[in-house]
Amino acid sequence: MINLKLITDENKEECLLLRPQKFQERFVASNANSLKKAEQEPTSRPYGIYAENVMVGFALFDEEPYPDDGYFWICDL
């Protein structure tokens, strides 16, 4: 079972410990940077991606449409 859980104080450290493979690092922002972005952007929400009860990934979504284009955005995955 795969599900999303909002990143909170209870699972933040688990999120910060996630790392891409070495060859992927240049393609993605760190989760620490993404969490900072979420704090600065009131419409962004960070989620842990869980397989069963283990966090295996991270996603940052905008939960309101952008005013310029009306779209919802996946900021980081």
PDB file of N, CA and C in Angstrom:
ATOM      1  N   MET A   1       0.838  -1.169   0.000  1.00  0.00           N
ATOM      2  CA  MET A   1       0.000   0.000   0.000  1.00  0.00           C
ATOM      3  C   MET A   1       0.893   1.246   0.000  1.00  0.00           C
ATOM      4  N   ILE A   2       0.661   2.139  -0.921  1.00  0.00           N
ATOM      5  CA  ILE A   2       1.385   3.411  -1.016  1.00  0.00           C
ATOM      6  C   ILE A   2       0.433   4.514  -0.583  1.00  0.00           C
ATOM      7  N   ASN A   3       0.910   5.424   0.282  1.00  0.00           N
ATOM      8  CA  ASN A   3       0.085   6.563   0.652  1.00  0.00           C
ATOM      9  C   ASN A   3       0.953   7.763   0.953  1.00  0.00           C
ATOM     10  N   LEU A   4       0.318   8.917   1.066  1.00  0.00           N
ATOM     11  CA  LEU A   4       0.991  10.173   1.374  1.00  0.00           C
ATOM     12  C   LEU A   4       0.613  10.607   2.777  1.00  0.00           C
ATOM     13  N   LYS A   5       1.611  11.120   3.500  1.00  0.00           N
ATOM     14  CA  LYS A   5       1.367  11.687   4.828  1.00  0.00           C
ATOM     15  C   LYS A   5       2.046  13.046   4.884  1.00  0.00           C
ATOM     16  N   LEU A   6       1.324  14.020   5.382  1.00  0.00           N
ATOM     17  CA  LEU A   6       1.872  15.358   5.543  1.00  0.00           C
ATOM     18  C   LEU A   6       3.121  15.298   6.417  1.00  0.00           C
ATOM     19  N   ILE A   7       4.150  16.044   6.037  1.00  0.00           N
ATOM     20  CA  ILE A   7       5.359  16.121   6.858  1.00  0.00           C
ATOM     21  C   ILE A   7       5.047  17.017   8.059  1.00  0.00           C
ATOM     22  N   THR A   8       5.289  16.479   9.241  1.00  0.00           N
ATOM     23  CA  THR A   8       5.055  17.182  10.504  1.00  0.00           C
ATOM     24  C   THR A   8       6.328  17.063  11.347  1.00  0.00           C
ATOM     25  N   ASP A   9       6.273  17.613  12.542  1.00  0.00           N
ATOM     26  CA  ASP A   9       7.417  17.478  13.445  1.00  0.00           C
ATOM     27  C   ASP A   9       7.722  16.007  13.738  1.00  0.00           C
ATOM     28  N   GLU A  10       6.693  15.162  13.730  1.00  0.00           N
ATOM     29  CA  GLU A  10       6.873  13.751  14.062  1.00  0.00           C
ATOM     30  C   GLU A  10       7.637  12.973  12.984  1.00  0.00           C
ATOM     31  N   ASN A  11       7.550  13.371  11.721  1.00  0.00           N
ATOM     32  CA  ASN A  11       8.225  12.608  10.661  1.00  0.00           C
ATOM     33  C   ASN A  11       9.243  13.447   9.867  1.00  0.00           C
ATOM     34  N   LYS A  12       9.502  14.655  10.329  1.00  0.00           N
ATOM     35  CA  LYS A  12      10.431  15.535   9.611  1.00  0.00           C
ATOM     36  C   LYS A  12      11.837  14.944   9.531  1.00  0.00           C
ATOM     37  N   GLU A  13      12.326  14.405  10.637  1.00  0.00           N
ATOM     38  CA  GLU A  13      13.680  13.832  10.640  1.00  0.00           C
ATOM     39  C   GLU A  13      13.784  12.674   9.655  1.00  0.00           C
ATOM     40  N   GLU A  14      12.758  11.856   9.603  1.00  0.00           N
ATOM     41  CA  GLU A  14      12.718  10.735   8.642  1.00  0.00           C
ATOM     42  C   GLU A  14      12.821  11.259   7.213  1.00  0.00           C
ATOM     43  N   CYS A  15      12.140  12.364   6.955  1.00  0.00           N
ATOM     44  CA  CYS A  15      12.190  12.989   5.627  1.00  0.00           C
ATOM     45  C   CYS A  15      13.588  13.509   5.315  1.00  0.00           C
ATOM     46  N   LEU A  16      14.209  14.148   6.295  1.00  0.00           N
ATOM     47  CA  LEU A  16      15.546  14.713   6.079  1.00  0.00           C
ATOM     48  C   LEU A  16      16.601  13.637   5.852  1.00  0.00           C
ATOM     49  N   LEU A  17      16.352  12.437   6.326  1.00  0.00           N
ATOM     50  CA  LEU A  17      17.303  11.347   6.136  1.00  0.00           C
ATOM     51  C   LEU A  17      17.210  10.688   4.758  1.00  0.00           C
ATOM     52  N   LEU A  18      16.120  10.936   4.026  1.00  0.00           N
ATOM     53  CA  LEU A  18      16.000  10.369   2.674  1.00  0.00           C
ATOM     54  C   LEU A  18      17.050  10.967   1.756  1.00  0.00           C
ATOM     55  N   ARG A  19      17.639  10.155   0.915  1.00  0.00           N
ATOM     56  CA  ARG A  19      18.655  10.615  -0.040  1.00  0.00           C
ATOM     57  C   ARG A  19      18.433   9.947  -1.382  1.00  0.00           C
ATOM     58  N   PRO A  20      18.603  10.711  -2.463  1.00  0.00           N
ATOM     59  CA  PRO A  20      18.580  10.059  -3.774  1.00  0.00           C
ATOM     60  C   PRO A  20      19.881   9.281  -3.978  1.00  0.00           C
ATOM     61  N   GLN A  21      19.900   8.474  -4.999  1.00  0.00           N
ATOM     62  CA  GLN A  21      21.162   7.826  -5.328  1.00  0.00           C
ATOM     63  C   GLN A  21      22.146   8.892  -5.784  1.00  0.00           C
ATOM     64  N   LYS A  22      23.419   8.608  -5.637  1.00  0.00           N
ATOM     65  CA  LYS A  22      24.468   9.593  -5.911  1.00  0.00           C
ATOM     66  C   LYS A  22      24.311  10.239  -7.291  1.00  0.00           C
ATOM     67  N   PHE A  23      24.044   9.432  -8.314  1.00  0.00           N
ATOM     68  CA  PHE A  23      23.949   9.985  -9.668  1.00  0.00           C
ATOM     69  C   PHE A  23      22.706  10.856  -9.852  1.00  0.00           C
ATOM     70  N   GLN A  24      21.738  10.801  -8.942  1.00  0.00           N
ATOM     71  CA  GLN A  24      20.516  11.592  -9.046  1.00  0.00           C
ATOM     72  C   GLN A  24      20.609  12.936  -8.325  1.00  0.00           C
ATOM     73  N   GLU A  25      21.619  13.110  -7.483  1.00  0.00           N
ATOM     74  CA  GLU A  25      21.690  14.291  -6.629  1.00  0.00           C
ATOM     75  C   GLU A  25      21.686  15.601  -7.398  1.00  0.00           C
ATOM     76  N   ARG A  26      22.278  15.629  -8.576  1.00  0.00           N
ATOM     77  CA  ARG A  26      22.333  16.892  -9.320  1.00  0.00           C
ATOM     78  C   ARG A  26      21.001  17.254  -9.968  1.00  0.00           C
ATOM     79  N   PHE A  27      20.032  16.337  -9.933  1.00  0.00           N
ATOM     80  CA  PHE A  27      18.746  16.581 -10.574  1.00  0.00           C
ATOM     81  C   PHE A  27      17.654  17.051  -9.620  1.00  0.00           C
ATOM     82  N   VAL A  28      17.861  16.896  -8.316  1.00  0.00           N
ATOM     83  CA  VAL A  28      16.796  17.211  -7.357  1.00  0.00           C
ATOM     84  C   VAL A  28      17.322  18.083  -6.224  1.00  0.00           C
ATOM     85  N   ALA A  29      16.429  18.903  -5.694  1.00  0.00           N
ATOM     86  CA  ALA A  29      16.767  19.700  -4.516  1.00  0.00           C
ATOM     87  C   ALA A  29      16.777  18.787  -3.297  1.00  0.00           C
ATOM     88  N   SER A  30      17.511  19.175  -2.291  1.00  0.00           N
ATOM     89  CA  SER A  30      17.498  18.390  -1.054  1.00  0.00           C
ATOM     90  C   SER A  30      16.138  18.550  -0.383  1.00  0.00           C
ATOM     91  N   ASN A  31      15.774  17.577   0.419  1.00  0.00           N
ATOM     92  CA  ASN A  31      14.517  17.678   1.152  1.00  0.00           C
ATOM     93  C   ASN A  31      14.561  18.836   2.143  1.00  0.00           C
ATOM     94  N   ALA A  32      15.738  19.130   2.685  1.00  0.00           N
ATOM     95  CA  ALA A  32      15.868  20.271   3.595  1.00  0.00           C
ATOM     96  C   ALA A  32      15.507  21.568   2.873  1.00  0.00           C
ATOM     97  N   ASN A  33      16.010  21.751   1.662  1.00  0.00           N
ATOM     98  CA  ASN A  33      15.674  22.953   0.888  1.00  0.00           C
ATOM     99  C   ASN A  33      14.198  22.996   0.549  1.00  0.00           C
ATOM    100  N   SER A  34      13.629  21.854   0.208  1.00  0.00           N
ATOM    101  CA  SER A  34      12.205  21.802  -0.134  1.00  0.00           C
ATOM    102  C   SER A  34      11.327  22.115   1.072  1.00  0.00           C
ATOM    103  N   LEU A  35      11.725  21.650   2.252  1.00  0.00           N
ATOM    104  CA  LEU A  35      10.955  21.954   3.459  1.00  0.00           C
ATOM    105  C   LEU A  35      11.033  23.448   3.790  1.00  0.00           C
ATOM    106  N   LYS A  36      12.194  24.061   3.561  1.00  0.00           N
ATOM    107  CA  LYS A  36      12.315  25.515   3.754  1.00  0.00           C
ATOM    108  C   LYS A  36      11.397  26.255   2.785  1.00  0.00           C
ATOM    109  N   LYS A  37      11.366  25.795   1.548  1.00  0.00           N
ATOM    110  CA  LYS A  37      10.490  26.415   0.546  1.00  0.00           C
ATOM    111  C   LYS A  37       9.033  26.306   0.984  1.00  0.00           C
ATOM    112  N   ALA A  38       8.652  25.162   1.523  1.00  0.00           N
ATOM    113  CA  ALA A  38       7.278  24.961   1.978  1.00  0.00           C
ATOM    114  C   ALA A  38       6.926  25.912   3.121  1.00  0.00           C
ATOM    115  N   GLU A  39       7.885  26.191   3.994  1.00  0.00           N
ATOM    116  CA  GLU A  39       7.640  27.125   5.092  1.00  0.00           C
ATOM    117  C   GLU A  39       7.427  28.545   4.579  1.00  0.00           C
ATOM    118  N   GLN A  40       8.095  28.901   3.480  1.00  0.00           N
ATOM    119  CA  GLN A  40       8.020  30.254   2.929  1.00  0.00           C
ATOM    120  C   GLN A  40       6.826  30.439   1.996  1.00  0.00           C
ATOM    121  N   GLU A  41       6.321  29.365   1.462  1.00  0.00           N
ATOM    122  CA  GLU A  41       5.219  29.423   0.496  1.00  0.00           C
ATOM    123  C   GLU A  41       3.963  28.859   1.151  1.00  0.00           C
ATOM    124  N   PRO A  42       3.023  29.711   1.527  1.00  0.00           N
ATOM    125  CA  PRO A  42       1.870  29.242   2.302  1.00  0.00           C
ATOM    126  C   PRO A  42       0.966  28.243   1.577  1.00  0.00           C
ATOM    127  N   THR A  43       1.039  28.154   0.270  1.00  0.00           N
ATOM    128  CA  THR A  43       0.177  27.216  -0.453  1.00  0.00           C
ATOM    129  C   THR A  43       0.851  25.870  -0.709  1.00  0.00           C
ATOM    130  N   SER A  44       2.140  25.754  -0.366  1.00  0.00           N
ATOM    131  CA  SER A  44       2.869  24.502  -0.595  1.00  0.00           C
ATOM    132  C   SER A  44       2.754  23.587   0.621  1.00  0.00           C
ATOM    133  N   ARG A  45       2.584  22.290   0.341  1.00  0.00           N
ATOM    134  CA  ARG A  45       2.497  21.298   1.411  1.00  0.00           C
ATOM    135  C   ARG A  45       3.456  20.147   1.114  1.00  0.00           C
ATOM    136  N   PRO A  46       4.325  19.802   2.081  1.00  0.00           N
ATOM    137  CA  PRO A  46       5.255  18.687   1.900  1.00  0.00           C
ATOM    138  C   PRO A  46       4.639  17.378   2.390  1.00  0.00           C
ATOM    139  N   TYR A  47       4.842  16.324   1.629  1.00  0.00           N
ATOM    140  CA  TYR A  47       4.314  15.007   1.970  1.00  0.00           C
ATOM    141  C   TYR A  47       5.415  13.955   1.891  1.00  0.00           C
ATOM    142  N   GLY A  48       5.378  13.026   2.819  1.00  0.00           N
ATOM    143  CA  GLY A  48       6.192  11.826   2.723  1.00  0.00           C
ATOM    144  C   GLY A  48       5.420  10.796   1.918  1.00  0.00           C
ATOM    145  N   ILE A  49       6.122  10.074   1.070  1.00  0.00           N
ATOM    146  CA  ILE A  49       5.522   8.974   0.313  1.00  0.00           C
ATOM    147  C   ILE A  49       5.881   7.701   1.060  1.00  0.00           C
ATOM    148  N   TYR A  50       4.866   6.980   1.476  1.00  0.00           N
ATOM    149  CA  TYR A  50       5.063   5.791   2.313  1.00  0.00           C
ATOM    150  C   TYR A  50       4.681   4.523   1.574  1.00  0.00           C
ATOM    151  N   ALA A  51       5.521   3.504   1.717  1.00  0.00           N
ATOM    152  CA  ALA A  51       5.194   2.138   1.310  1.00  0.00           C
ATOM    153  C   ALA A  51       4.992   1.398   2.625  1.00  0.00           C
ATOM    154  N   GLU A  52       3.746   0.995   2.869  1.00  0.00           N
ATOM    155  CA  GLU A  52       3.373   0.461   4.183  1.00  0.00           C
ATOM    156  C   GLU A  52       3.653   1.557   5.211  1.00  0.00           C
ATOM    157  N   ASN A  53       4.552   1.357   6.142  1.00  0.00           N
ATOM    158  CA  ASN A  53       4.842   2.370   7.165  1.00  0.00           C
ATOM    159  C   ASN A  53       6.242   2.941   7.049  1.00  0.00           C
ATOM    160  N   VAL A  54       6.863   2.791   5.873  1.00  0.00           N
ATOM    161  CA  VAL A  54       8.233   3.261   5.669  1.00  0.00           C
ATOM    162  C   VAL A  54       8.219   4.405   4.651  1.00  0.00           C
ATOM    163  N   MET A  55       8.798   5.556   5.025  1.00  0.00           N
ATOM    164  CA  MET A  55       8.890   6.668   4.086  1.00  0.00           C
ATOM    165  C   MET A  55       9.925   6.320   3.017  1.00  0.00           C
ATOM    166  N   VAL A  56       9.489   6.323   1.769  1.00  0.00           N
ATOM    167  CA  VAL A  56      10.366   5.963   0.657  1.00  0.00           C
ATOM    168  C   VAL A  56      10.564   7.113  -0.326  1.00  0.00           C
ATOM    169  N   GLY A  57       9.858   8.214  -0.114  1.00  0.00           N
ATOM    170  CA  GLY A  57       9.977   9.333  -1.033  1.00  0.00           C
ATOM    171  C   GLY A  57       9.384  10.596  -0.443  1.00  0.00           C
ATOM    172  N   PHE A  58       9.469  11.655  -1.220  1.00  0.00           N
ATOM    173  CA  PHE A  58       9.048  12.987  -0.786  1.00  0.00           C
ATOM    174  C   PHE A  58       8.394  13.698  -1.954  1.00  0.00           C
ATOM    175  N   ALA A  59       7.370  14.487  -1.656  1.00  0.00           N
ATOM    176  CA  ALA A  59       6.721  15.308  -2.684  1.00  0.00           C
ATOM    177  C   ALA A  59       6.315  16.639  -2.063  1.00  0.00           C
ATOM    178  N   LEU A  60       6.427  17.695  -2.849  1.00  0.00           N
ATOM    179  CA  LEU A  60       5.992  19.030  -2.436  1.00  0.00           C
ATOM    180  C   LEU A  60       4.965  19.496  -3.453  1.00  0.00           C
ATOM    181  N   PHE A  61       3.741  19.711  -2.986  1.00  0.00           N
ATOM    182  CA  PHE A  61       2.636  20.110  -3.865  1.00  0.00           C
ATOM    183  C   PHE A  61       2.166  21.511  -3.516  1.00  0.00           C
ATOM    184  N   ASP A  62       1.706  22.228  -4.532  1.00  0.00           N
ATOM    185  CA  ASP A  62       0.938  23.447  -4.284  1.00  0.00           C
ATOM    186  C   ASP A  62      -0.513  23.034  -4.191  1.00  0.00           C
ATOM    187  N   GLU A  63      -1.182  23.463  -3.124  1.00  0.00           N
ATOM    188  CA  GLU A  63      -2.566  23.066  -2.903  1.00  0.00           C
ATOM    189  C   GLU A  63      -3.562  24.128  -3.329  1.00  0.00           C
ATOM    190  N   GLU A  64      -3.078  25.176  -3.965  1.00  0.00           N
ATOM    191  CA  GLU A  64      -3.943  26.188  -4.561  1.00  0.00           C
ATOM    192  C   GLU A  64      -3.412  26.452  -5.967  1.00  0.00           C
ATOM    193  N   PRO A  65      -4.294  26.753  -6.905  1.00  0.00           N
ATOM    194  CA  PRO A  65      -3.806  27.017  -8.261  1.00  0.00           C
ATOM    195  C   PRO A  65      -2.990  28.306  -8.320  1.00  0.00           C
ATOM    196  N   TYR A  66      -1.971  28.301  -9.186  1.00  0.00           N
ATOM    197  CA  TYR A  66      -1.184  29.504  -9.403  1.00  0.00           C
ATOM    198  C   TYR A  66      -2.081  30.546 -10.053  1.00  0.00           C
ATOM    199  N   PRO A  67      -1.999  31.790  -9.609  1.00  0.00           N
ATOM    200  CA  PRO A  67      -2.856  32.823 -10.183  1.00  0.00           C
ATOM    201  C   PRO A  67      -2.549  33.103 -11.661  1.00  0.00           C
ATOM    202  N   ASP A  68      -1.290  32.914 -12.074  1.00  0.00           N
ATOM    203  CA  ASP A  68      -0.911  33.229 -13.458  1.00  0.00           C
ATOM    204  C   ASP A  68      -1.501  32.257 -14.469  1.00  0.00           C
ATOM    205  N   ASP A  69      -1.612  30.966 -14.088  1.00  0.00           N
ATOM    206  CA  ASP A  69      -2.050  29.991 -15.079  1.00  0.00           C
ATOM    207  C   ASP A  69      -3.219  29.113 -14.621  1.00  0.00           C
ATOM    208  N   GLY A  70      -3.581  29.193 -13.347  1.00  0.00           N
ATOM    209  CA  GLY A  70      -4.703  28.413 -12.850  1.00  0.00           C
ATOM    210  C   GLY A  70      -4.394  26.946 -12.606  1.00  0.00           C
ATOM    211  N   TYR A  71      -3.120  26.551 -12.728  1.00  0.00           N
ATOM    212  CA  TYR A  71      -2.738  25.148 -12.550  1.00  0.00           C
ATOM    213  C   TYR A  71      -2.252  24.885 -11.134  1.00  0.00           C
ATOM    214  N   PHE A  72      -2.420  23.650 -10.695  1.00  0.00           N
ATOM    215  CA  PHE A  72      -1.799  23.149  -9.483  1.00  0.00           C
ATOM    216  C   PHE A  72      -0.450  22.572  -9.909  1.00  0.00           C
ATOM    217  N   TRP A  73       0.550  22.677  -9.040  1.00  0.00           N
ATOM    218  CA  TRP A  73       1.898  22.259  -9.410  1.00  0.00           C
ATOM    219  C   TRP A  73       2.468  21.259  -8.412  1.00  0.00           C
ATOM    220  N   ILE A  74       3.215  20.288  -8.932  1.00  0.00           N
ATOM    221  CA  ILE A  74       4.072  19.439  -8.121  1.00  0.00           C
ATOM    222  C   ILE A  74       5.435  20.112  -8.167  1.00  0.00           C
ATOM    223  N   CYS A  75       5.841  20.686  -7.055  1.00  0.00           N
ATOM    224  CA  CYS A  75       7.079  21.479  -7.022  1.00  0.00           C
ATOM    225  C   CYS A  75       8.320  20.589  -6.949  1.00  0.00           C
ATOM    226  N   ASP A  76       8.244  19.538  -6.141  1.00  0.00           N
ATOM    227  CA  ASP A  76       9.363  18.619  -5.975  1.00  0.00           C
ATOM    228  C   ASP A  76       8.812  17.212  -5.827  1.00  0.00           C
ATOM    229  N   LEU A  77       9.565  16.253  -6.341  1.00  0.00           N
ATOM    230  CA  LEU A  77       9.171  14.851  -6.222  1.00  0.00           C
ATOM    231  C   LEU A  77      10.428  14.020  -6.142  1.00  0.00           C
TER     232      LEU A  77
END
